[in-house]
mmCIF file with all atom_site columns, C-alpha atoms in Angstrom:
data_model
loop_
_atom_site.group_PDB
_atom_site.id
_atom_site.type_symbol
_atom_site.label_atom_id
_atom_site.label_alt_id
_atom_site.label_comp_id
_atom_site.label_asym_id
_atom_site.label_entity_id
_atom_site.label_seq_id
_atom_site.pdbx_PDB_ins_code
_atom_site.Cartn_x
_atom_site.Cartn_y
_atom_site.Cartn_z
_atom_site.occupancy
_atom_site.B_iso_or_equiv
_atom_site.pdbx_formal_charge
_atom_site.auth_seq_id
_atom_site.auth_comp_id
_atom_site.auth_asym_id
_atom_site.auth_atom_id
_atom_site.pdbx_PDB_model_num
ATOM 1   C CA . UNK A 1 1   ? -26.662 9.254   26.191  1.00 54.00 ? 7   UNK A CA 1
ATOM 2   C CA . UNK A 1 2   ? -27.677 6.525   29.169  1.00 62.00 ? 8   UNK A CA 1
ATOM 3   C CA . UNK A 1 3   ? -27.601 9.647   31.326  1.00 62.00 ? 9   UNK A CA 1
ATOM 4   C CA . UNK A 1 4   ? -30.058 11.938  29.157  1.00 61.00 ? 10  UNK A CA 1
ATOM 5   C CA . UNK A 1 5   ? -32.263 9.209   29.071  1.00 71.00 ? 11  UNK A CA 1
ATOM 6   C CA . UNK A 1 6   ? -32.831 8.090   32.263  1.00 68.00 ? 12  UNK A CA 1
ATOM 7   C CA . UNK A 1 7   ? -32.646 12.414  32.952  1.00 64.00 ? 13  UNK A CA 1
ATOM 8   C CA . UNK A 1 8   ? -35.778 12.249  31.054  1.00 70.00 ? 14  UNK A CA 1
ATOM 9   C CA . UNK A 1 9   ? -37.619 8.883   32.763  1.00 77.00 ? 15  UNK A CA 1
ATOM 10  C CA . UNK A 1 10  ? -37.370 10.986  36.244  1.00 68.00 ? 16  UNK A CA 1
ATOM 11  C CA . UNK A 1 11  ? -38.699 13.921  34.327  1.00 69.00 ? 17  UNK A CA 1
ATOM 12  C CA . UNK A 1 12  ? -41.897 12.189  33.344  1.00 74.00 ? 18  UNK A CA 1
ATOM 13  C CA . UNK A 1 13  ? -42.239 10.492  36.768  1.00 70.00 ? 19  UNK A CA 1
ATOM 14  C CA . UNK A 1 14  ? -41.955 13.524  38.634  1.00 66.00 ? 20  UNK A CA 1
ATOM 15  C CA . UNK A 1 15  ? -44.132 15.369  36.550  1.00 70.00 ? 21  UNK A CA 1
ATOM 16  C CA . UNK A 1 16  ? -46.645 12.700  36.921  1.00 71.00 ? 22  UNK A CA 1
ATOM 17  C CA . UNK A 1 17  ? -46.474 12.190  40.604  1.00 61.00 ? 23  UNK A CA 1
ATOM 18  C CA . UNK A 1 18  ? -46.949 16.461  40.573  1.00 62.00 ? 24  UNK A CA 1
ATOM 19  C CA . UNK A 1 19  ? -50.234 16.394  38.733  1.00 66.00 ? 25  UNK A CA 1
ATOM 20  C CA . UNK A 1 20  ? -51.730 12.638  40.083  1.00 66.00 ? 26  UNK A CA 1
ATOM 21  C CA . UNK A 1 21  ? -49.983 13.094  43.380  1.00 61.00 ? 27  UNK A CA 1
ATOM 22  C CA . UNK A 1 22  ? -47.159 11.559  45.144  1.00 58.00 ? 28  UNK A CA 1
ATOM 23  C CA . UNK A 1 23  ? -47.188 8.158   46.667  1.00 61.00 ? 29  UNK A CA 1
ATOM 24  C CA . UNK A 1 24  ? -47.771 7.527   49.948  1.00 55.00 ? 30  UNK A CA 1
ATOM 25  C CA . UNK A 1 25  ? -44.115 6.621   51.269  1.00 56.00 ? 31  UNK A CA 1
ATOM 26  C CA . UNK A 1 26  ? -43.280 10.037  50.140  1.00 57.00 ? 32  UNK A CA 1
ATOM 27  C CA . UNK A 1 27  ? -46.286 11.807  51.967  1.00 54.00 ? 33  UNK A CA 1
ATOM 28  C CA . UNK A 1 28  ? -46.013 13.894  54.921  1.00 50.00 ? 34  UNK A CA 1
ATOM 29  C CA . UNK A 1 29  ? -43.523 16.434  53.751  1.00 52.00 ? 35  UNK A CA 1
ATOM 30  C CA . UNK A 1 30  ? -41.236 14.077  52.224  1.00 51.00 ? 36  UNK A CA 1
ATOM 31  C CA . UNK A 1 31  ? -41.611 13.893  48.914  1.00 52.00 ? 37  UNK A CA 1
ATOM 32  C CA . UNK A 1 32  ? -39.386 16.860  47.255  1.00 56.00 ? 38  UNK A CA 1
ATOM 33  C CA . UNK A 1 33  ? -40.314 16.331  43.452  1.00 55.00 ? 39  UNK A CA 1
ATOM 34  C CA . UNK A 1 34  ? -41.318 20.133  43.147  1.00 58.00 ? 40  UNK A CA 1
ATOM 35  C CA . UNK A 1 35  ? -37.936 21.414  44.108  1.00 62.00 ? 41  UNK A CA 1
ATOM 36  C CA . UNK A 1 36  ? -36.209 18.885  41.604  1.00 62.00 ? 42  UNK A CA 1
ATOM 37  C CA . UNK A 1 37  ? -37.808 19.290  38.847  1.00 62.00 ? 43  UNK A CA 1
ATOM 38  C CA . UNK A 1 38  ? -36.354 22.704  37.564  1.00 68.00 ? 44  UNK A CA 1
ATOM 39  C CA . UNK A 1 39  ? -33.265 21.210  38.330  1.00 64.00 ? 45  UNK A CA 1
ATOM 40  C CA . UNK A 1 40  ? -33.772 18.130  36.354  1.00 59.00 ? 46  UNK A CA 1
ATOM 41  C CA . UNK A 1 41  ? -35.342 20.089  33.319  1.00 68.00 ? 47  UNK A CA 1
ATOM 42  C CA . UNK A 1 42  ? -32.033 22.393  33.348  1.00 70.00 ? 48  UNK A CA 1
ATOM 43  C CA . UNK A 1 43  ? -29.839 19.261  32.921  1.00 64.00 ? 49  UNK A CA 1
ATOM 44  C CA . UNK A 1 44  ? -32.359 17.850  30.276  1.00 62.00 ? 50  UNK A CA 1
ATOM 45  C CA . UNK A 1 45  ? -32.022 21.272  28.866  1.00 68.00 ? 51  UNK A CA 1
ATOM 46  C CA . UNK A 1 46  ? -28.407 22.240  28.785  1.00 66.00 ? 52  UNK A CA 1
ATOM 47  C CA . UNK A 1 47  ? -27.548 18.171  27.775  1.00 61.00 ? 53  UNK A CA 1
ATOM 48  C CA . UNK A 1 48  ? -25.711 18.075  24.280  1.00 63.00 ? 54  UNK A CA 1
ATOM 49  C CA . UNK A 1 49  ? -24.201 15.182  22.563  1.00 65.00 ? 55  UNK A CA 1
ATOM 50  C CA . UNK A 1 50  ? -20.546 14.694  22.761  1.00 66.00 ? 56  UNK A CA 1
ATOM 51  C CA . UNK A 1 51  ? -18.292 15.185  19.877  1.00 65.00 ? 57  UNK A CA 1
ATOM 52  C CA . UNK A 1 52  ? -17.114 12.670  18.093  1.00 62.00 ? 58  UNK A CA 1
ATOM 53  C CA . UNK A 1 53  ? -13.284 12.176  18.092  1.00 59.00 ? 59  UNK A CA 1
ATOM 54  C CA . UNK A 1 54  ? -11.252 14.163  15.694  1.00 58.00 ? 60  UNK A CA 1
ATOM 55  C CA . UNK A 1 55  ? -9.863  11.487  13.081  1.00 46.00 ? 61  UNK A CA 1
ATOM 56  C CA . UNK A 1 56  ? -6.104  10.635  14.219  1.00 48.00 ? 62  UNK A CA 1
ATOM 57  C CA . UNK A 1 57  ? -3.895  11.289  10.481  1.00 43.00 ? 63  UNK A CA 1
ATOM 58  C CA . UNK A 1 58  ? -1.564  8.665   9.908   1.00 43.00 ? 64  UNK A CA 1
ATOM 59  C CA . UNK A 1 59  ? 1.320   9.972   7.728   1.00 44.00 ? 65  UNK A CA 1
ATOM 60  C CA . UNK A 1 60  ? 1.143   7.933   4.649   1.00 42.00 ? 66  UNK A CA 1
ATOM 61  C CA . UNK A 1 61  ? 5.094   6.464   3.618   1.00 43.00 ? 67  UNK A CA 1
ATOM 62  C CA . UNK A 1 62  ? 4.883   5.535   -0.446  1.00 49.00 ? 68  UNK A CA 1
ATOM 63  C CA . UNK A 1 63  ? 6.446   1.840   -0.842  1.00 53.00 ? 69  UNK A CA 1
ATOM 64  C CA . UNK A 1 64  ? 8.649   1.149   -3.531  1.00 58.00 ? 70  UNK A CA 1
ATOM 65  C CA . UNK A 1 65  ? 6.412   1.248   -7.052  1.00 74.00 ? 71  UNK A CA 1
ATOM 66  C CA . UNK A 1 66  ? 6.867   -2.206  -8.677  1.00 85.00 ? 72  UNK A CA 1
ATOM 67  C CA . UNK A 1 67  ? 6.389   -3.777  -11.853 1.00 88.00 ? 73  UNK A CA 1
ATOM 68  C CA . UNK A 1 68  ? 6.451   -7.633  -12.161 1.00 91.00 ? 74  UNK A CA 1
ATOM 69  C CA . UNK A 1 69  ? 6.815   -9.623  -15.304 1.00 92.00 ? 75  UNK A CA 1
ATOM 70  C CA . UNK A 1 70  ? 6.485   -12.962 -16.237 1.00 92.00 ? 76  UNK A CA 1
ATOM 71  C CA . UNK A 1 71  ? 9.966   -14.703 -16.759 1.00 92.00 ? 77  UNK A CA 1
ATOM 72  C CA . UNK A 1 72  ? 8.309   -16.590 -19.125 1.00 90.00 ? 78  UNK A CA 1
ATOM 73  C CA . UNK A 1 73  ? 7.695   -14.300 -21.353 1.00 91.00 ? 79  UNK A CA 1
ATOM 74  C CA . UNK A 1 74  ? 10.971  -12.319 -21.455 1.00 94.00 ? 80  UNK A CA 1
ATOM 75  C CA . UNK A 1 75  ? 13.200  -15.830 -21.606 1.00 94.00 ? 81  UNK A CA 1
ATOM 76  C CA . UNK A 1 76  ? 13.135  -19.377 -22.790 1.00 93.00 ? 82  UNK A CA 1
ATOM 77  C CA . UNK A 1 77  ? 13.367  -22.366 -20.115 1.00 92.00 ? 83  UNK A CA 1
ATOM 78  C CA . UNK A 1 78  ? 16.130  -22.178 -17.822 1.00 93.00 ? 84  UNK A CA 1
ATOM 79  C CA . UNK A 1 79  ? 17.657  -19.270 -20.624 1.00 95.00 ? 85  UNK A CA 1
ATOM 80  C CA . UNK A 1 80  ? 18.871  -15.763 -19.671 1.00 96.00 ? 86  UNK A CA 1
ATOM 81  C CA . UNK A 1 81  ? 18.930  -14.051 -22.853 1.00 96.00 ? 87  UNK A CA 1
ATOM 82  C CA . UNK A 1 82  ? 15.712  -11.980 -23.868 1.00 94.00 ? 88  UNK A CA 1
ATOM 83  C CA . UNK A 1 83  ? 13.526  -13.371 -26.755 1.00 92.00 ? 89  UNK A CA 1
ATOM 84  C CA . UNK A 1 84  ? 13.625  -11.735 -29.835 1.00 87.00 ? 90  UNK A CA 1
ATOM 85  C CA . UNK A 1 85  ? 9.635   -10.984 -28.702 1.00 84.00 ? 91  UNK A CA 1
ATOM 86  C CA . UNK A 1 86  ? 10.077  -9.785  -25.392 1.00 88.00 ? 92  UNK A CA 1
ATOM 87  C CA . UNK A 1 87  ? 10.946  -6.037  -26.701 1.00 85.00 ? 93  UNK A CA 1
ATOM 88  C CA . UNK A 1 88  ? 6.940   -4.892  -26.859 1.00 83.00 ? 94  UNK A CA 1
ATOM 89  C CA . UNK A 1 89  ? 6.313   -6.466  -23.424 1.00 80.00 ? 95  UNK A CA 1
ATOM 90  C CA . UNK A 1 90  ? 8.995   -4.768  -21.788 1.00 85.00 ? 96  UNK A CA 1
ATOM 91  C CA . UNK A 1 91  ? 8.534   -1.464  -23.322 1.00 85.00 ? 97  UNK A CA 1
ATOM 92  C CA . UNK A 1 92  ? 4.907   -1.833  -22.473 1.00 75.00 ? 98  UNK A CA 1
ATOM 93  C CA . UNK A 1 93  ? 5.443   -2.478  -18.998 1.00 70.00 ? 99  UNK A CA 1
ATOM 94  C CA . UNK A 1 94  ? 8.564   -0.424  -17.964 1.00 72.00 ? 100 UNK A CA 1
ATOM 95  C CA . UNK A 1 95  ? 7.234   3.173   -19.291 1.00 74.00 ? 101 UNK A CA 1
ATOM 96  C CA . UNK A 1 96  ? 6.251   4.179   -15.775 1.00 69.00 ? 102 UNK A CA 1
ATOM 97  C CA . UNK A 1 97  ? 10.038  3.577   -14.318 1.00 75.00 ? 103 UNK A CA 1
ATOM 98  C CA . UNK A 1 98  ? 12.198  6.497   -15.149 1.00 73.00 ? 104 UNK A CA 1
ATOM 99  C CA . UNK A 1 99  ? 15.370  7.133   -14.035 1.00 73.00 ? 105 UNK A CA 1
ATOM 100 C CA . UNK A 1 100 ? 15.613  10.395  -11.991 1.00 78.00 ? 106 UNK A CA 1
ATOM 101 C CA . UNK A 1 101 ? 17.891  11.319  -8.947  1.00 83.00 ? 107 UNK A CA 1
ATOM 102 C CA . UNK A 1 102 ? 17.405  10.040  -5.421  1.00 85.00 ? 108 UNK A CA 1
ATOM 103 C CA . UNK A 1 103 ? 15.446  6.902   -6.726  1.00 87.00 ? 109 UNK A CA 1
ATOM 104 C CA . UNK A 1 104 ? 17.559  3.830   -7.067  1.00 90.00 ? 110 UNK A CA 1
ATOM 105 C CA . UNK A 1 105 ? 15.961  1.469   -10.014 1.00 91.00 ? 111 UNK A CA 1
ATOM 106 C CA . UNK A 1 106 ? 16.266  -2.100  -8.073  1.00 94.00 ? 112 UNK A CA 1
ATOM 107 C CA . UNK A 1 107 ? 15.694  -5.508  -10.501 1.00 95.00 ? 113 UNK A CA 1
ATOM 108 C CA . UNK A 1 108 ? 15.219  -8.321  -8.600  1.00 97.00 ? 114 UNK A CA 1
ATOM 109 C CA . UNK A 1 109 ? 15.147  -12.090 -10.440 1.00 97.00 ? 115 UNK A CA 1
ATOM 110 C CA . UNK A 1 110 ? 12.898  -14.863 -9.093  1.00 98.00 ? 116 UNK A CA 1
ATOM 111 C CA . UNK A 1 111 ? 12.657  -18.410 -10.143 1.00 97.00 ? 117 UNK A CA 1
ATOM 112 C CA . UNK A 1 112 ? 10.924  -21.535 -9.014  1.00 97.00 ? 118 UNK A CA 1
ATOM 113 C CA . UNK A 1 113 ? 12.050  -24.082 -6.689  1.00 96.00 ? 119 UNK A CA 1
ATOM 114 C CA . UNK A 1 114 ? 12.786  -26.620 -9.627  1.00 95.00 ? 120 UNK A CA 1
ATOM 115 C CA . UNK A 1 115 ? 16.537  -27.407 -9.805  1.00 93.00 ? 121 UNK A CA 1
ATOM 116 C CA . UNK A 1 116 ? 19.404  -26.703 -7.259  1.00 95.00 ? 122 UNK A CA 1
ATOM 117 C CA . UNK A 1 117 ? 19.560  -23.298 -5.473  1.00 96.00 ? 123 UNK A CA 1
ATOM 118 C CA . UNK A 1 118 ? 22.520  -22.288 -6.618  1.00 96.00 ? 124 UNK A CA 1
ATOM 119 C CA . UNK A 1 119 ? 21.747  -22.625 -10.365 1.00 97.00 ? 125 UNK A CA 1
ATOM 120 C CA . UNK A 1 120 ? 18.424  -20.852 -9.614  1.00 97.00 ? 126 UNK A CA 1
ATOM 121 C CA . UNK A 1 121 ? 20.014  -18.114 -7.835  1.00 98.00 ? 127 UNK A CA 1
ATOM 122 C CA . UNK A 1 122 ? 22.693  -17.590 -10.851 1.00 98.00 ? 128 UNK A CA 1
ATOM 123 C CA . UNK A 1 123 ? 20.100  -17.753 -13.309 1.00 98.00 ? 129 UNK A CA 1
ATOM 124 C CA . UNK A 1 124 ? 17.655  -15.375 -11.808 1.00 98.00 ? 130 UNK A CA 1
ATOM 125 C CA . UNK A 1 125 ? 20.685  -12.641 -11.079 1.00 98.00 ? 131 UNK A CA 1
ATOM 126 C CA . UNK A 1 126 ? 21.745  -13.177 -15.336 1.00 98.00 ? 132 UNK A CA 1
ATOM 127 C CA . UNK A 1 127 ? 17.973  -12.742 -15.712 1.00 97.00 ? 133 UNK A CA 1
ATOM 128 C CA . UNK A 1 128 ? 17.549  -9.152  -13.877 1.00 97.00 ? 134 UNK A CA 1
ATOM 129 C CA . UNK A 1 129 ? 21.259  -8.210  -15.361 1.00 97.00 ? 135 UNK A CA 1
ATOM 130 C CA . UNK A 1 130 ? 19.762  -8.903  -18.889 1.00 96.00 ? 136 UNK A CA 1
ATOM 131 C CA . UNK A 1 131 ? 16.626  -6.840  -18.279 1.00 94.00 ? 137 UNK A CA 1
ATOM 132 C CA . UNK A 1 132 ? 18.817  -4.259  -16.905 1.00 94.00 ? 138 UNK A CA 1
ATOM 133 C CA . UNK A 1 133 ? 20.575  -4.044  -19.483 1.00 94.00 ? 139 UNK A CA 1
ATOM 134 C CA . UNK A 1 134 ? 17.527  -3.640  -21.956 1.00 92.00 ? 140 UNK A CA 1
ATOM 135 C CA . UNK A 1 135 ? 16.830  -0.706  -20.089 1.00 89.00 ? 141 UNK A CA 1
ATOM 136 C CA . UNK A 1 136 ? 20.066  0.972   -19.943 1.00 89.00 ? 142 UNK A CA 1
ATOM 137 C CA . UNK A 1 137 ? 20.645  0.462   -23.173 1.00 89.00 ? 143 UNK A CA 1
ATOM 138 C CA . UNK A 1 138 ? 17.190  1.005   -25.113 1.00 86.00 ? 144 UNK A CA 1
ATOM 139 C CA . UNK A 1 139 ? 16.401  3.841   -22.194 1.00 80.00 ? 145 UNK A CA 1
ATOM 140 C CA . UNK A 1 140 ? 19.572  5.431   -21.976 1.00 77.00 ? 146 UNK A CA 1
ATOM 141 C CA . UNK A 1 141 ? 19.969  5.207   -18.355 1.00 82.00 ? 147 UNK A CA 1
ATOM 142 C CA . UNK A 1 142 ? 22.668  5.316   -16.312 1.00 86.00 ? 148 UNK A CA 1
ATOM 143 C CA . UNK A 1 143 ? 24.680  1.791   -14.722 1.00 86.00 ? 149 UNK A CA 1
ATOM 144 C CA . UNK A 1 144 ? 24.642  4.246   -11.582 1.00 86.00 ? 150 UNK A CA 1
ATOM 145 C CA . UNK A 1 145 ? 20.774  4.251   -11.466 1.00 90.00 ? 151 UNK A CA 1
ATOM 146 C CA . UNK A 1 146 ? 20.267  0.565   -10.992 1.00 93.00 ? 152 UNK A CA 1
ATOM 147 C CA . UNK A 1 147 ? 20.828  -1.827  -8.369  1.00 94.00 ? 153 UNK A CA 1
ATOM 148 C CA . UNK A 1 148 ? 20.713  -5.502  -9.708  1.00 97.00 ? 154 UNK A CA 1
ATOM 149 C CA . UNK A 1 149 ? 19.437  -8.849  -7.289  1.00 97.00 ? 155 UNK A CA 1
ATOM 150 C CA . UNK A 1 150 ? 19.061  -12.681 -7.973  1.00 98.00 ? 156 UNK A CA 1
ATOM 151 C CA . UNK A 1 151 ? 17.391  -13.957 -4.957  1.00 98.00 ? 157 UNK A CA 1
ATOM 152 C CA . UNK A 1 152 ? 16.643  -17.328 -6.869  1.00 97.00 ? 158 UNK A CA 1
ATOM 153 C CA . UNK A 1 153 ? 13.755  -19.454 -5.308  1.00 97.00 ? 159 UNK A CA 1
ATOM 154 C CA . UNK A 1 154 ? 13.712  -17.781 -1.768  1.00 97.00 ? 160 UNK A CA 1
ATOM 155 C CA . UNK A 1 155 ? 10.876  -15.497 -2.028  1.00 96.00 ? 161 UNK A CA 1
ATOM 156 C CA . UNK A 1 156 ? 8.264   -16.937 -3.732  1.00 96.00 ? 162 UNK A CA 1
ATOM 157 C CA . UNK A 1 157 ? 4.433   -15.276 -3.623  1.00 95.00 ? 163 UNK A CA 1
ATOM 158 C CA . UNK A 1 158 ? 2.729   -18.635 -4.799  1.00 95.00 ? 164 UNK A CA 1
ATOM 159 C CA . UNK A 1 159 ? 2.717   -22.206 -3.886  1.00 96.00 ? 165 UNK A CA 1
ATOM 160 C CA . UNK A 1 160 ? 5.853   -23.963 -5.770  1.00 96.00 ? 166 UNK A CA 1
ATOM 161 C CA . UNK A 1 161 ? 3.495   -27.523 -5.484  1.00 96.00 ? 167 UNK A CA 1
ATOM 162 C CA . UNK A 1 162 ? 1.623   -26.706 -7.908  1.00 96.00 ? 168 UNK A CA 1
ATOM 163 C CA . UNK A 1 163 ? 2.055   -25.439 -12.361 1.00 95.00 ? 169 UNK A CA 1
ATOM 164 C CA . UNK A 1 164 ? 0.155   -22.130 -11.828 1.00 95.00 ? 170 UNK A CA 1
ATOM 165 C CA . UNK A 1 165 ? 2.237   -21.337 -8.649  1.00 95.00 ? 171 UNK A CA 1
ATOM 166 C CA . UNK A 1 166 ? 5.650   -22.296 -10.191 1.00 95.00 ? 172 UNK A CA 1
ATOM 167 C CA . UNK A 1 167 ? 4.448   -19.597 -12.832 1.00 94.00 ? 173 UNK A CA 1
ATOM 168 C CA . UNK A 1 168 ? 3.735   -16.585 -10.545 1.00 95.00 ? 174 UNK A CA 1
ATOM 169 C CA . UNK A 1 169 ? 7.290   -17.794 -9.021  1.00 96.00 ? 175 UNK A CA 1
ATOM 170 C CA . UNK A 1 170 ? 8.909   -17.197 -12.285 1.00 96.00 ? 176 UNK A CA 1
ATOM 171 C CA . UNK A 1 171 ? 9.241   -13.426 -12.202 1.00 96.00 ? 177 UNK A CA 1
ATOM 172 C CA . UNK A 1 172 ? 11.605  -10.297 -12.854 1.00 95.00 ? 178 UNK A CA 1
ATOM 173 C CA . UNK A 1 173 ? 10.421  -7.075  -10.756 1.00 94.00 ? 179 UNK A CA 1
ATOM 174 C CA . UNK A 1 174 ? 11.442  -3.684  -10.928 1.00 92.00 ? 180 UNK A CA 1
ATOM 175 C CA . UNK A 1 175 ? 11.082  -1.360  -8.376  1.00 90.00 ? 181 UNK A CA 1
ATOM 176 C CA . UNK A 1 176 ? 11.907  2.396   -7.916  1.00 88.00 ? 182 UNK A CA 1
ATOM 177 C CA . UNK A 1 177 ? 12.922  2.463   -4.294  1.00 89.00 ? 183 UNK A CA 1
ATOM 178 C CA . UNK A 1 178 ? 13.982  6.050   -2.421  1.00 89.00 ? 184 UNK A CA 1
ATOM 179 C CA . UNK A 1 179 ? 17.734  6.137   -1.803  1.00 87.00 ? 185 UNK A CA 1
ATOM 180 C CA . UNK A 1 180 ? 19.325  9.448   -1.572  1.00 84.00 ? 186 UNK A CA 1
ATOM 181 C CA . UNK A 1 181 ? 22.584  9.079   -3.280  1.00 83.00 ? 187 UNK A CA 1
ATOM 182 C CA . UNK A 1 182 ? 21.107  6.971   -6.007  1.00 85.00 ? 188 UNK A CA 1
ATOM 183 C CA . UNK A 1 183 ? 20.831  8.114   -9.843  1.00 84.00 ? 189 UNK A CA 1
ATOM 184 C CA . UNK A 1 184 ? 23.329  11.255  -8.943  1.00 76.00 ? 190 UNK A CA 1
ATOM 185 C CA . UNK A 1 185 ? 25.449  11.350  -12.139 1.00 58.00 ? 191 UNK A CA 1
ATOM 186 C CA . UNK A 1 186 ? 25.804  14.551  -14.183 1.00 57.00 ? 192 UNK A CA 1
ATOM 187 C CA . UNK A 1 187 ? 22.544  15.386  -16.498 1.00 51.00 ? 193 UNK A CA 1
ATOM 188 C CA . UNK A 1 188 ? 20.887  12.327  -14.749 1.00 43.00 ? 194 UNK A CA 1
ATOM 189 C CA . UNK A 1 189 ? 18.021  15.624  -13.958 1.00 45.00 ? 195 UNK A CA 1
ATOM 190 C CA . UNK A 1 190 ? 16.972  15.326  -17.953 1.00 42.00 ? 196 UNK A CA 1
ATOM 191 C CA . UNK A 1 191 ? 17.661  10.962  -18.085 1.00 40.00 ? 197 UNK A CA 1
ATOM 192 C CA . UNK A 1 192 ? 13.902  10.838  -17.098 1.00 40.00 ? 198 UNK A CA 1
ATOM 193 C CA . UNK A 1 193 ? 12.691  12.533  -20.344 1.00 40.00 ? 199 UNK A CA 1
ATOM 194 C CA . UNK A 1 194 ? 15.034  10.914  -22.259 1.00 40.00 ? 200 UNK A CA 1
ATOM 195 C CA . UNK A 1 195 ? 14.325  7.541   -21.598 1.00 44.00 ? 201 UNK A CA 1
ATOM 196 C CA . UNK A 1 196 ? 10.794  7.922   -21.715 1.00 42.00 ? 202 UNK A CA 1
ATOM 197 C CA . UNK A 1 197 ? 11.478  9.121   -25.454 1.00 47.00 ? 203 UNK A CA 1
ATOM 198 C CA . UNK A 1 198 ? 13.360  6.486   -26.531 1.00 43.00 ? 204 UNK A CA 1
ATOM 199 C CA . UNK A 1 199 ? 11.007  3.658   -24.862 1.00 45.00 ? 205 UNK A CA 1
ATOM 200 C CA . UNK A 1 200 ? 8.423   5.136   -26.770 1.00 45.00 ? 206 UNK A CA 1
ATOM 201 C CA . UNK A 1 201 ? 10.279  4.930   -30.184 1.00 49.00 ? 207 UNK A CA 1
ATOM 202 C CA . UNK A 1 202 ? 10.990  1.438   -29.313 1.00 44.00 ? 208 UNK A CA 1
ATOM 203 C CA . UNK A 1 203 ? 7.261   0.735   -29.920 1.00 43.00 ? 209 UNK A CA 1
ATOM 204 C CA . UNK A 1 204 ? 6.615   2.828   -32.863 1.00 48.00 ? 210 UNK A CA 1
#
């Protein structure tokens, strides 16, 4: 673009040095401005703007689809056995995970950093075995479909110094993650339907 531009400032000075004349230091048979000029206008001319770059497609890789829910309201304090309320909540929020082959069904507890890792780490795996078992149970999904995880305080996603972070810490997730031998058992092709039916009966 530089290039046109300046392409076109010689342009104009040549043509005005042809029709008010050229100045003296190019007098006396120097001055070559008529022979350039149809060479100048040609590259004014035949100048087009370069295309812009074609736009580079990243292949797009799907994460694991995850659900979180508040520990608090699926157990009582420092409890691994769901309330007798929890049973809307988690049919509410677990619709969207159906069983269905090549997709292992992962439940991960979390807890805060209050109280000794190991009891944390126990109590969040009893946690994510209790929701799995709501959902093999209520869903009618296979054992084979689920992979069960108590990782205790060690990954938390808020601040443990303060009440509100200790909260978000508190947490069961479920997440479908790709695995190709995962969910493989016989008639596991019709679990998905299945256990979308019976969640939704739960409610009704």
């Amino acid at each position: 673009l530089q290039a046109q531009q300046r392409l076109r400032t010689d342009s104009r000075q040549l043509d005005d040095w042809l029709r008010r004349g050229e100045p003296l230091r190019y007098r006396l048979g120097l001055y070559q401005g008529m022979r350039l000029i149809p060479f100048v206008e040609a590259a004014i001319n035949d100048w087009a703007p370069s295309l812009p770059p074609r736009p580079v497609i990243k292949q797009v890789v799907q994460g694991p689809q995850t659900i979180r829910l508040d520990s608090m309201a699926l157990f009582d304090t420092g409890k691994s056995t769901l309330k007798l309320g929890s049973t809307k909540l988690l049919v509410n929020s677990l619709l969207g995970i159906k069983a269905k082959p090549g997709w292992l069904i992962v439940v991960a507890g979390h807890t805060d950093s209050i109280g000794n890792d190991r009891s944390n780490q126990q109590l969040s795996l009893k946690r994510a075995e209790a929701v799995r078992d709501w959902m093999r149970d209520t869903g009618d999904v296979p054992e084979s479909c689920f992979a069960v995880q108590g990782y205790g305080a060690s990954r938390p996603v808020a601040s443990n110094e303060t009440p509100e972070g200790r909260a978000q810490n508190r947490r069961v997730e479920i997440s479908l993650v790709p695995q190709k031998d995962a969910c493989l058992t016989p008639g596991t092709a019709n679990t998905s339907g299945a256990g979308a039916d019976a969640l939704k009966n739960e409610t009704e």
